[in-house]
Amino acid sequence: MAWSFRSRHTELANLLESARRGGEENVFWTELQEGLDEGHIKGEDFSFRMLFESLVPDGRELVESWNPYGGGPGTTGQMALMEAGSAVRSGDFANITGQILFNKVLDAYNDPAFIGGMLSETVPTRLNGEKIPGIAEIGDKAESIGEGDPYPYVGVSEEYIETPETDKKGMIIEITKEALFFDRTGRILDRAGRIGYWLGVNKEKRILDLALGINNSYKRGGTSIDTYGDNSAPHTWDNLAASNALADWSNIETAMLLFDAITDWTTAEPIMITPKTLVVPSDLVLTARRIVRAIEVQHVDNQANAATIRTRSANPLDNYEIVTSQYVKDRTSSATTWFFGDFKKSFAYMENWPITHVVAPPNNEQEFTRDIVHREKVSERGVPAVMDPKFVAKCTA
């Protein structure tokens, strides 16, 4: 779907009409969306006014009619007739404009600076809060079985966790008659992008508040339990290391050893935890990089004697992923608190529906009472939830 810069609006309308006559209208919409997704087509390449003039029957005359000094149809009666007779008949402008605006919203919503998606697994759900059942682990109950002897029976006990109720977030984008008449396409696109960005910020803060222990929503077997804490009932494991400021590889080792002591709820067997991610505030980013990416480390065998033997070795750490955001410090109010573990095993985003949009039909009430030419509602619904907090450790200075 390629066209010259000058004629792109007319050619777009012609392509749509040709596809419609050939019974391939769905192909047109699919290719338009693919072009937007892949960046071959950009909202900035278009003028919403020219799209309106090209796609709406008598669109140019209608826009001119909004200007009483423009020489177009000049009477109020003619303007009303065109608004009721032409603009209302076509949804093409609404559909194409809706796709362009939504792509702008989506790009900003998925800002690469957001880290919530790295720390949680998206879980589609049709429920408004769930009681997720599970079967407790059997444990090492295997026995030697003699020839002809019966196999032993093992029992299972039910357990469950409860996730919070989901929450709907959304906003409405509007294009007024004035914005279309004065062709404020750039401002409209910028506004759509800001809507997407702030919806993304809202989701980011909700996920981080849960993953960083600001909010605690974990509920197992009907009992509420904090995400991080020492071994003290009902928090029957230790995933909190105080006085463990991030300075070198030994501090990460301290966090790793916490995982060694964490056992399964019912079997008391060790849990196989493989930490992958280091979440730090901006103040610790360079420190974390130095620790994780060091070529070698040195160990002084006798701290009291500078001339003593020094042992040099390769960096003992794996290449852990370092994740940071200004919101880490903002939400924890700490420049020294850091987190370590396998976050996606601990946290999920229970999603009723991803970010989506609905375009208001032409000739709606707002079009008449407020001169709103195009309206688009953007929303998403979900909630972050703790699935199993044992896979992440919190460390404080």
Short mmCIF file of C-alpha atoms in Angstrom, two decimals:
data_model
loop_
_atom_site.label_atom_id
_atom_site.label_comp_id
_atom_site.label_asym_id
_atom_site.label_seq_id
_atom_site.Cartn_x
_atom_site.Cartn_y
_atom_site.Cartn_z
CA MET A 1 0.00 0.00 0.00
CA ALA A 2 2.25 2.80 -1.30
CA TRP A 3 1.32 6.28 -2.48
CA SER A 4 2.93 9.62 -3.15
CA PHE A 5 3.02 12.26 -0.43
CA ARG A 6 0.78 14.74 -2.24
CA SER A 7 -1.95 12.34 -3.20
CA ARG A 8 -1.85 9.85 -0.33
CA HIS A 9 -5.23 10.90 1.12
CA THR A 10 -7.08 10.61 -2.19
CA GLU A 11 -5.31 7.36 -3.06
CA LEU A 12 -6.17 5.93 0.33
CA ALA A 13 -9.83 6.66 -0.30
CA ASN A 14 -9.56 5.17 -3.80
CA LEU A 15 -7.87 2.03 -2.47
CA LEU A 16 -10.66 1.58 0.06
CA GLU A 17 -13.35 2.08 -2.57
CA SER A 18 -11.61 -0.33 -4.97
CA ALA A 19 -11.27 -2.97 -2.27
CA ARG A 20 -14.92 -2.51 -1.37
CA ARG A 21 -16.06 -2.97 -4.98
CA GLY A 22 -13.89 -6.08 -5.28
CA GLY A 23 -15.25 -7.61 -2.10
CA GLU A 24 -11.83 -7.30 -0.39
CA GLU A 25 -12.55 -4.59 2.16
CA ASN A 26 -11.24 -6.80 4.97
CA VAL A 27 -7.93 -7.06 3.13
CA PHE A 28 -7.69 -3.27 3.02
CA TRP A 29 -8.20 -2.91 6.76
CA THR A 30 -5.74 -5.71 7.50
CA GLU A 31 -3.06 -4.19 5.29
CA LEU A 32 -3.64 -0.75 6.78
CA GLN A 33 -3.19 -2.12 10.29
CA GLU A 34 -0.09 -4.09 9.26
CA GLY A 35 1.38 -0.96 7.71
CA LEU A 36 0.80 0.96 10.94
CA ASP A 37 2.18 -1.87 13.09
CA GLU A 38 5.33 -2.21 10.98
CA GLY A 39 5.92 1.53 10.70
CA HIS A 40 5.50 1.74 6.91
CA ILE A 41 2.51 4.00 7.54
CA LYS A 42 2.64 6.65 10.25
CA GLY A 43 -0.03 8.91 11.65
CA GLU A 44 2.26 11.87 11.09
CA ASP A 45 2.09 11.20 7.35
CA PHE A 46 -1.57 12.23 7.29
CA SER A 47 -3.74 15.26 7.86
CA PHE A 48 -6.98 14.49 9.65
CA ARG A 49 -8.65 17.33 7.79
CA MET A 50 -7.59 15.92 4.42
CA LEU A 51 -8.67 12.43 5.50
CA PHE A 52 -12.07 13.87 6.38
CA GLU A 53 -12.31 15.66 3.03
CA SER A 54 -11.27 12.51 1.13
CA LEU A 55 -13.29 9.89 2.98
CA VAL A 56 -16.51 11.62 3.98
CA PRO A 57 -18.99 12.25 1.16
CA ASP A 58 -18.93 16.00 0.44
CA GLY A 59 -16.28 16.24 3.14
CA ARG A 60 -14.47 19.22 1.63
CA GLU A 61 -17.69 21.17 1.25
CA LEU A 62 -18.67 20.28 4.79
CA VAL A 63 -15.38 21.56 6.23
CA GLU A 64 -15.71 24.76 4.20
CA SER A 65 -19.26 25.20 5.46
CA TRP A 66 -17.89 25.53 8.99
CA ASN A 67 -16.23 28.77 7.87
CA PRO A 68 -18.90 31.47 7.29
CA TYR A 69 -16.33 33.56 5.37
CA GLY A 70 -14.92 30.73 3.30
CA GLY A 71 -17.22 30.97 0.32
CA GLY A 72 -18.69 27.51 0.78
CA PRO A 73 -22.31 26.74 1.45
CA GLY A 74 -23.03 29.75 3.62
CA THR A 75 -26.36 29.34 5.31
CA THR A 76 -27.05 27.60 8.56
CA GLY A 77 -29.66 25.47 6.85
CA GLN A 78 -27.16 24.20 4.27
CA MET A 79 -24.60 23.40 6.98
CA ALA A 80 -27.09 21.43 9.01
CA LEU A 81 -28.23 19.53 5.95
CA MET A 82 -24.70 18.48 5.06
CA GLU A 83 -23.88 17.46 8.61
CA ALA A 84 -26.98 15.33 8.79
CA GLY A 85 -26.87 14.01 5.26
CA SER A 86 -23.21 13.43 4.39
CA ALA A 87 -20.99 13.16 7.42
CA VAL A 88 -23.33 10.75 9.12
CA ARG A 89 -23.42 8.34 6.20
CA SER A 90 -19.73 7.40 6.29
CA GLY A 91 -17.81 5.55 8.98
CA ASP A 92 -14.64 5.33 6.90
CA PHE A 93 -13.13 8.46 8.41
CA ALA A 94 -13.90 7.21 11.91
CA ASN A 95 -12.40 3.77 11.21
CA ILE A 96 -9.16 4.99 9.63
CA THR A 97 -8.69 7.81 12.12
CA GLY A 98 -9.42 5.35 14.92
CA GLN A 99 -6.67 2.99 13.76
CA ILE A 100 -4.14 5.81 13.41
CA LEU A 101 -4.92 7.23 16.84
CA PHE A 102 -4.97 3.84 18.56
CA ASN A 103 -1.57 2.92 17.16
CA LYS A 104 -0.24 6.15 18.63
CA VAL A 105 -1.83 5.26 21.97
CA LEU A 106 -0.43 1.72 21.82
CA ASP A 107 3.12 2.85 21.02
CA ALA A 108 3.16 5.16 24.04
CA TYR A 109 1.42 2.60 26.28
CA ASN A 110 4.24 0.12 25.49
CA ASP A 111 7.02 2.62 26.21
CA PRO A 112 10.33 0.68 26.41
CA ALA A 113 11.14 2.50 29.66
CA PHE A 114 8.35 0.61 31.46
CA ILE A 115 9.62 -2.45 33.33
CA GLY A 116 6.37 -3.87 34.71
CA GLY A 117 6.10 -6.33 31.82
CA MET A 118 9.56 -7.71 32.67
CA LEU A 119 8.51 -8.43 36.23
CA SER A 120 5.13 -10.08 35.72
CA GLU A 121 3.51 -12.73 33.55
CA THR A 122 0.32 -11.67 31.76
CA VAL A 123 -2.46 -14.14 32.52
CA PRO A 124 -5.73 -13.76 30.54
CA THR A 125 -8.80 -14.24 32.73
CA ARG A 126 -12.56 -13.81 32.41
CA LEU A 127 -13.05 -13.50 36.14
CA ASN A 128 -13.13 -10.45 38.38
CA GLY A 129 -10.75 -11.81 40.97
CA GLU A 130 -10.03 -15.52 41.19
CA LYS A 131 -9.66 -18.30 43.69
CA ILE A 132 -6.98 -20.34 41.95
CA PRO A 133 -6.94 -23.93 43.17
CA GLY A 134 -3.85 -26.06 43.18
CA ILE A 135 -2.78 -29.43 44.45
CA ALA A 136 -0.15 -29.49 47.17
CA GLU A 137 3.09 -31.24 46.26
CA ILE A 138 3.22 -34.96 47.10
CA GLY A 139 6.85 -34.86 48.23
CA ASP A 140 9.36 -37.68 48.14
CA LYS A 141 7.02 -40.55 48.96
CA ALA A 142 8.50 -43.11 46.60
CA GLU A 143 9.11 -46.49 48.26
CA SER A 144 10.74 -49.74 47.23
CA ILE A 145 8.09 -52.18 46.02
CA GLY A 146 8.72 -55.87 46.23
CA GLU A 147 7.63 -58.31 43.56
CA GLY A 148 3.87 -58.72 43.70
CA ASP A 149 3.50 -56.13 46.45
CA PRO A 150 0.86 -53.38 46.07
CA TYR A 151 1.86 -49.81 45.32
CA PRO A 152 1.44 -47.41 48.25
CA TYR A 153 -1.29 -44.78 48.16
CA VAL A 154 -0.49 -41.11 48.58
CA GLY A 155 -2.99 -38.47 49.53
CA VAL A 156 -3.36 -34.98 48.11
CA SER A 157 -4.51 -31.88 49.91
CA GLU A 158 -6.11 -28.94 48.17
CA GLU A 159 -4.67 -25.45 48.48
CA TYR A 160 -5.54 -22.18 46.77
CA ILE A 161 -4.57 -18.55 46.36
CA GLU A 162 -6.89 -15.59 45.83
CA THR A 163 -6.19 -12.75 43.42
CA PRO A 164 -7.60 -9.22 43.82
CA GLU A 165 -10.56 -7.93 41.85
CA THR A 166 -9.63 -6.49 38.48
CA ASP A 167 -9.81 -2.78 37.75
CA LYS A 168 -10.78 -0.94 34.55
CA LYS A 169 -8.71 2.05 33.44
CA GLY A 170 -9.41 4.23 30.40
CA MET A 171 -9.74 7.62 28.75
CA ILE A 172 -11.50 9.21 25.76
CA ILE A 173 -9.79 10.91 22.82
CA GLU A 174 -11.81 13.58 21.02
CA ILE A 175 -11.39 15.49 17.77
CA THR A 176 -13.41 18.69 17.71
CA LYS A 177 -14.71 20.55 14.68
CA GLU A 178 -12.16 23.28 15.40
CA ALA A 179 -9.24 20.81 15.56
CA LEU A 180 -10.29 19.41 12.19
CA PHE A 181 -10.97 22.81 10.62
CA PHE A 182 -7.59 24.23 11.72
CA ASP A 183 -5.91 20.88 10.94
CA ARG A 184 -4.31 20.35 14.33
CA THR A 185 -3.26 16.80 13.40
CA GLY A 186 0.05 17.02 15.25
CA ARG A 187 -1.58 18.15 18.47
CA ILE A 188 -4.21 15.43 18.23
CA LEU A 189 -1.60 12.71 17.73
CA ASP A 190 0.47 14.09 20.59
CA ARG A 191 -2.61 14.04 22.79
CA ALA A 192 -3.30 10.41 21.84
CA GLY A 193 0.29 9.53 22.68
CA ARG A 194 0.04 11.17 26.10
CA ILE A 195 -3.14 9.24 26.84
CA GLY A 196 -1.35 5.99 26.00
CA TYR A 197 1.69 6.98 28.05
CA TRP A 198 -0.27 7.82 31.18
CA LEU A 199 -2.34 4.66 30.95
CA GLY A 200 0.99 2.83 30.74
CA VAL A 201 2.33 4.74 33.75
CA ASN A 202 -0.73 3.78 35.75
CA LYS A 203 -0.23 0.08 34.99
CA GLU A 204 3.51 0.38 35.63
CA LYS A 205 2.98 1.83 39.10
CA ARG A 206 0.42 -0.81 40.04
CA ILE A 207 2.74 -3.66 39.02
CA LEU A 208 5.78 -2.12 40.71
CA ASP A 209 3.87 -1.42 43.92
CA LEU A 210 3.13 -5.14 44.13
CA ALA A 211 6.52 -6.46 42.96
CA LEU A 212 8.42 -4.09 45.29
CA GLY A 213 6.27 -4.89 48.30
CA ILE A 214 4.59 -1.49 48.59
CA ASN A 215 1.21 -3.21 48.37
CA ASN A 216 0.68 -6.74 49.63
CA SER A 217 -2.19 -8.68 48.07
CA TYR A 218 -0.98 -12.25 48.54
CA LYS A 219 -3.66 -14.44 50.06
CA ARG A 220 -3.11 -18.18 50.48
CA GLY A 221 -5.68 -20.51 51.98
CA GLY A 222 -7.67 -17.51 53.17
CA THR A 223 -4.70 -15.93 55.01
CA SER A 224 -3.15 -12.64 53.91
CA ILE A 225 0.67 -12.74 53.86
CA ASP A 226 3.18 -10.00 53.10
CA THR A 227 5.29 -10.48 49.98
CA TYR A 228 8.60 -9.89 51.77
CA GLY A 229 9.57 -10.64 55.35
CA ASP A 230 11.60 -12.67 57.84
CA ASN A 231 10.51 -16.11 58.96
CA SER A 232 7.71 -15.15 61.32
CA ALA A 233 4.18 -16.56 61.11
CA PRO A 234 2.22 -16.34 58.92
CA HIS A 235 5.31 -15.44 56.81
CA THR A 236 6.94 -18.86 57.18
CA TRP A 237 10.00 -18.19 55.02
CA ASP A 238 12.74 -15.58 54.86
CA ASN A 239 13.10 -13.51 51.70
CA LEU A 240 14.22 -10.28 53.33
CA ALA A 241 17.93 -9.51 53.84
CA ALA A 242 18.46 -6.41 55.97
CA SER A 243 21.90 -4.75 56.21
CA ASN A 244 22.80 -6.14 52.80
CA ALA A 245 23.68 -3.05 50.78
CA LEU A 246 24.70 -3.78 47.20
CA ALA A 247 28.49 -3.36 47.07
CA ASP A 248 30.01 -6.49 45.52
CA TRP A 249 29.30 -10.08 44.50
CA SER A 250 29.09 -11.25 48.12
CA ASN A 251 25.88 -9.26 48.65
CA ILE A 252 24.26 -11.09 45.77
CA GLU A 253 25.49 -14.33 47.29
CA THR A 254 23.73 -13.40 50.54
CA ALA A 255 20.46 -13.02 48.64
CA MET A 256 21.02 -16.32 46.84
CA LEU A 257 21.55 -18.14 50.13
CA LEU A 258 18.13 -16.97 51.27
CA PHE A 259 16.65 -19.08 48.48
CA ASP A 260 18.55 -22.16 49.73
CA ALA A 261 16.62 -22.03 52.99
CA ILE A 262 13.19 -21.62 51.37
CA THR A 263 11.19 -24.83 51.24
CA ASP A 264 7.90 -25.99 49.79
CA TRP A 265 4.74 -25.25 51.76
CA THR A 266 3.73 -28.85 52.36
CA THR A 267 6.75 -31.11 51.74
CA ALA A 268 9.52 -29.03 53.40
CA GLU A 269 11.66 -29.91 50.38
CA PRO A 270 13.91 -27.20 48.87
CA ILE A 271 12.38 -25.21 46.00
CA MET A 272 14.41 -25.02 42.83
CA ILE A 273 14.78 -21.23 42.49
CA THR A 274 16.96 -19.83 39.70
CA PRO A 275 17.24 -16.05 40.07
CA LYS A 276 17.45 -14.19 36.77
CA THR A 277 16.84 -10.50 37.40
CA LEU A 278 18.34 -7.77 39.56
CA VAL A 279 15.99 -4.80 40.12
CA VAL A 280 17.73 -1.68 41.40
CA PRO A 281 17.02 2.05 41.81
CA SER A 282 18.87 4.47 39.54
CA ASP A 283 21.44 5.11 42.31
CA LEU A 284 22.64 1.49 42.09
CA VAL A 285 22.61 0.94 38.33
CA LEU A 286 26.31 1.56 37.78
CA THR A 287 27.21 -0.42 40.89
CA ALA A 288 25.12 -3.35 39.67
CA ARG A 289 26.72 -3.22 36.23
CA ARG A 290 30.20 -3.14 37.73
CA ILE A 291 29.42 -6.16 39.89
CA VAL A 292 27.68 -8.27 37.26
CA ARG A 293 29.95 -7.38 34.34
CA ALA A 294 33.30 -7.46 36.13
CA ILE A 295 36.00 -9.32 34.21
CA GLU A 296 37.68 -10.55 37.39
CA VAL A 297 37.47 -10.22 41.16
CA GLN A 298 40.24 -10.12 43.76
CA HIS A 299 40.21 -11.64 47.20
CA VAL A 300 42.71 -10.50 49.85
CA ASP A 301 43.59 -13.46 52.06
CA ASN A 302 44.72 -11.29 54.97
CA GLN A 303 43.05 -7.91 55.25
CA ALA A 304 45.49 -6.77 57.96
CA ASN A 305 48.54 -7.33 55.76
CA ALA A 306 48.62 -5.41 52.47
CA ALA A 307 51.54 -7.56 51.29
CA THR A 308 49.62 -10.77 51.73
CA ILE A 309 48.66 -13.07 48.88
CA ARG A 310 45.79 -11.87 46.69
CA THR A 311 43.63 -14.37 44.85
CA ARG A 312 42.33 -13.33 41.42
CA SER A 313 39.51 -15.20 39.69
CA ALA A 314 36.89 -14.80 37.01
CA ASN A 315 33.63 -13.12 38.02
CA PRO A 316 31.66 -15.81 39.93
CA LEU A 317 28.30 -14.28 38.99
CA ASP A 318 26.06 -15.21 36.10
CA ASN A 319 25.12 -12.46 33.66
CA TYR A 320 21.97 -11.43 35.51
CA GLU A 321 19.57 -9.02 33.83
CA ILE A 322 19.74 -5.58 35.45
CA VAL A 323 16.39 -3.79 35.42
CA THR A 324 15.81 -0.26 36.59
CA SER A 325 13.43 2.66 36.32
CA GLN A 326 13.03 6.01 38.04
CA TYR A 327 9.84 4.55 39.48
CA VAL A 328 11.78 1.96 41.53
CA LYS A 329 13.17 4.67 43.78
CA ASP A 330 9.98 6.71 43.52
CA ARG A 331 7.78 3.87 44.78
CA THR A 332 10.12 2.54 47.50
CA SER A 333 11.41 5.97 48.62
CA SER A 334 14.82 4.32 48.90
CA ALA A 335 18.07 4.76 46.98
CA THR A 336 19.59 1.58 48.47
CA THR A 337 16.85 -1.10 48.44
CA TRP A 338 17.23 -3.73 45.72
CA PHE A 339 15.51 -6.95 44.64
CA PHE A 340 16.73 -10.24 43.20
CA GLY A 341 14.99 -13.33 41.84
CA ASP A 342 12.71 -14.87 39.24
CA PHE A 343 9.98 -12.24 39.14
CA LYS A 344 7.69 -13.83 36.56
CA LYS A 345 7.26 -16.87 38.79
CA SER A 346 6.19 -14.63 41.64
CA PHE A 347 4.00 -12.02 39.96
CA ALA A 348 1.29 -11.94 37.30
CA TYR A 349 -0.97 -9.40 35.68
CA MET A 350 -4.48 -10.87 35.63
CA GLU A 351 -5.89 -9.36 32.44
CA ASN A 352 -9.57 -9.28 31.51
CA TRP A 353 -8.73 -7.46 28.30
CA PRO A 354 -5.60 -5.74 26.97
CA ILE A 355 -5.62 -2.11 25.93
CA THR A 356 -8.32 -1.77 23.30
CA HIS A 357 -10.39 0.95 21.68
CA VAL A 358 -13.93 1.61 20.59
CA VAL A 359 -14.86 4.35 18.10
CA ALA A 360 -18.09 6.26 18.71
CA PRO A 361 -20.52 6.00 15.79
CA PRO A 362 -21.19 9.10 13.65
CA ASN A 363 -24.18 11.29 14.48
CA ASN A 364 -23.91 10.67 18.22
CA GLU A 365 -25.15 13.20 20.77
CA GLN A 366 -21.69 14.69 21.40
CA GLU A 367 -21.34 15.47 17.71
CA PHE A 368 -24.37 17.73 17.85
CA THR A 369 -24.05 19.28 21.32
CA ARG A 370 -20.26 19.75 21.47
CA ASP A 371 -19.09 19.67 17.82
CA ILE A 372 -17.08 16.49 18.48
CA VAL A 373 -16.28 15.04 15.04
CA HIS A 374 -14.53 11.91 16.30
CA ARG A 375 -14.50 10.18 19.68
CA GLU A 376 -12.49 7.15 20.70
CA LYS A 377 -12.59 5.30 24.00
CA VAL A 378 -9.44 3.50 25.14
CA SER A 379 -9.44 1.08 28.06
CA GLU A 380 -7.78 -1.92 29.67
CA ARG A 381 -8.83 -4.04 32.63
CA GLY A 382 -6.67 -6.12 34.90
CA VAL A 383 -4.87 -6.29 38.22
CA PRO A 384 -1.37 -7.31 39.34
CA ALA A 385 -1.32 -10.35 41.61
CA VAL A 386 1.19 -12.30 43.68
CA MET A 387 1.24 -15.94 42.59
CA ASP A 388 4.08 -17.20 44.81
CA PRO A 389 6.33 -14.67 46.60
CA LYS A 390 9.08 -17.18 47.43
CA PHE A 391 10.94 -16.64 44.15
CA VAL A 392 12.09 -13.05 44.86
CA ALA A 393 14.19 -11.56 47.68
CA LYS A 394 14.31 -7.99 48.95
CA CYS A 395 17.56 -6.50 50.27
CA THR A 396 17.97 -3.30 52.25
CA ALA A 397 21.01 -1.35 53.40
#
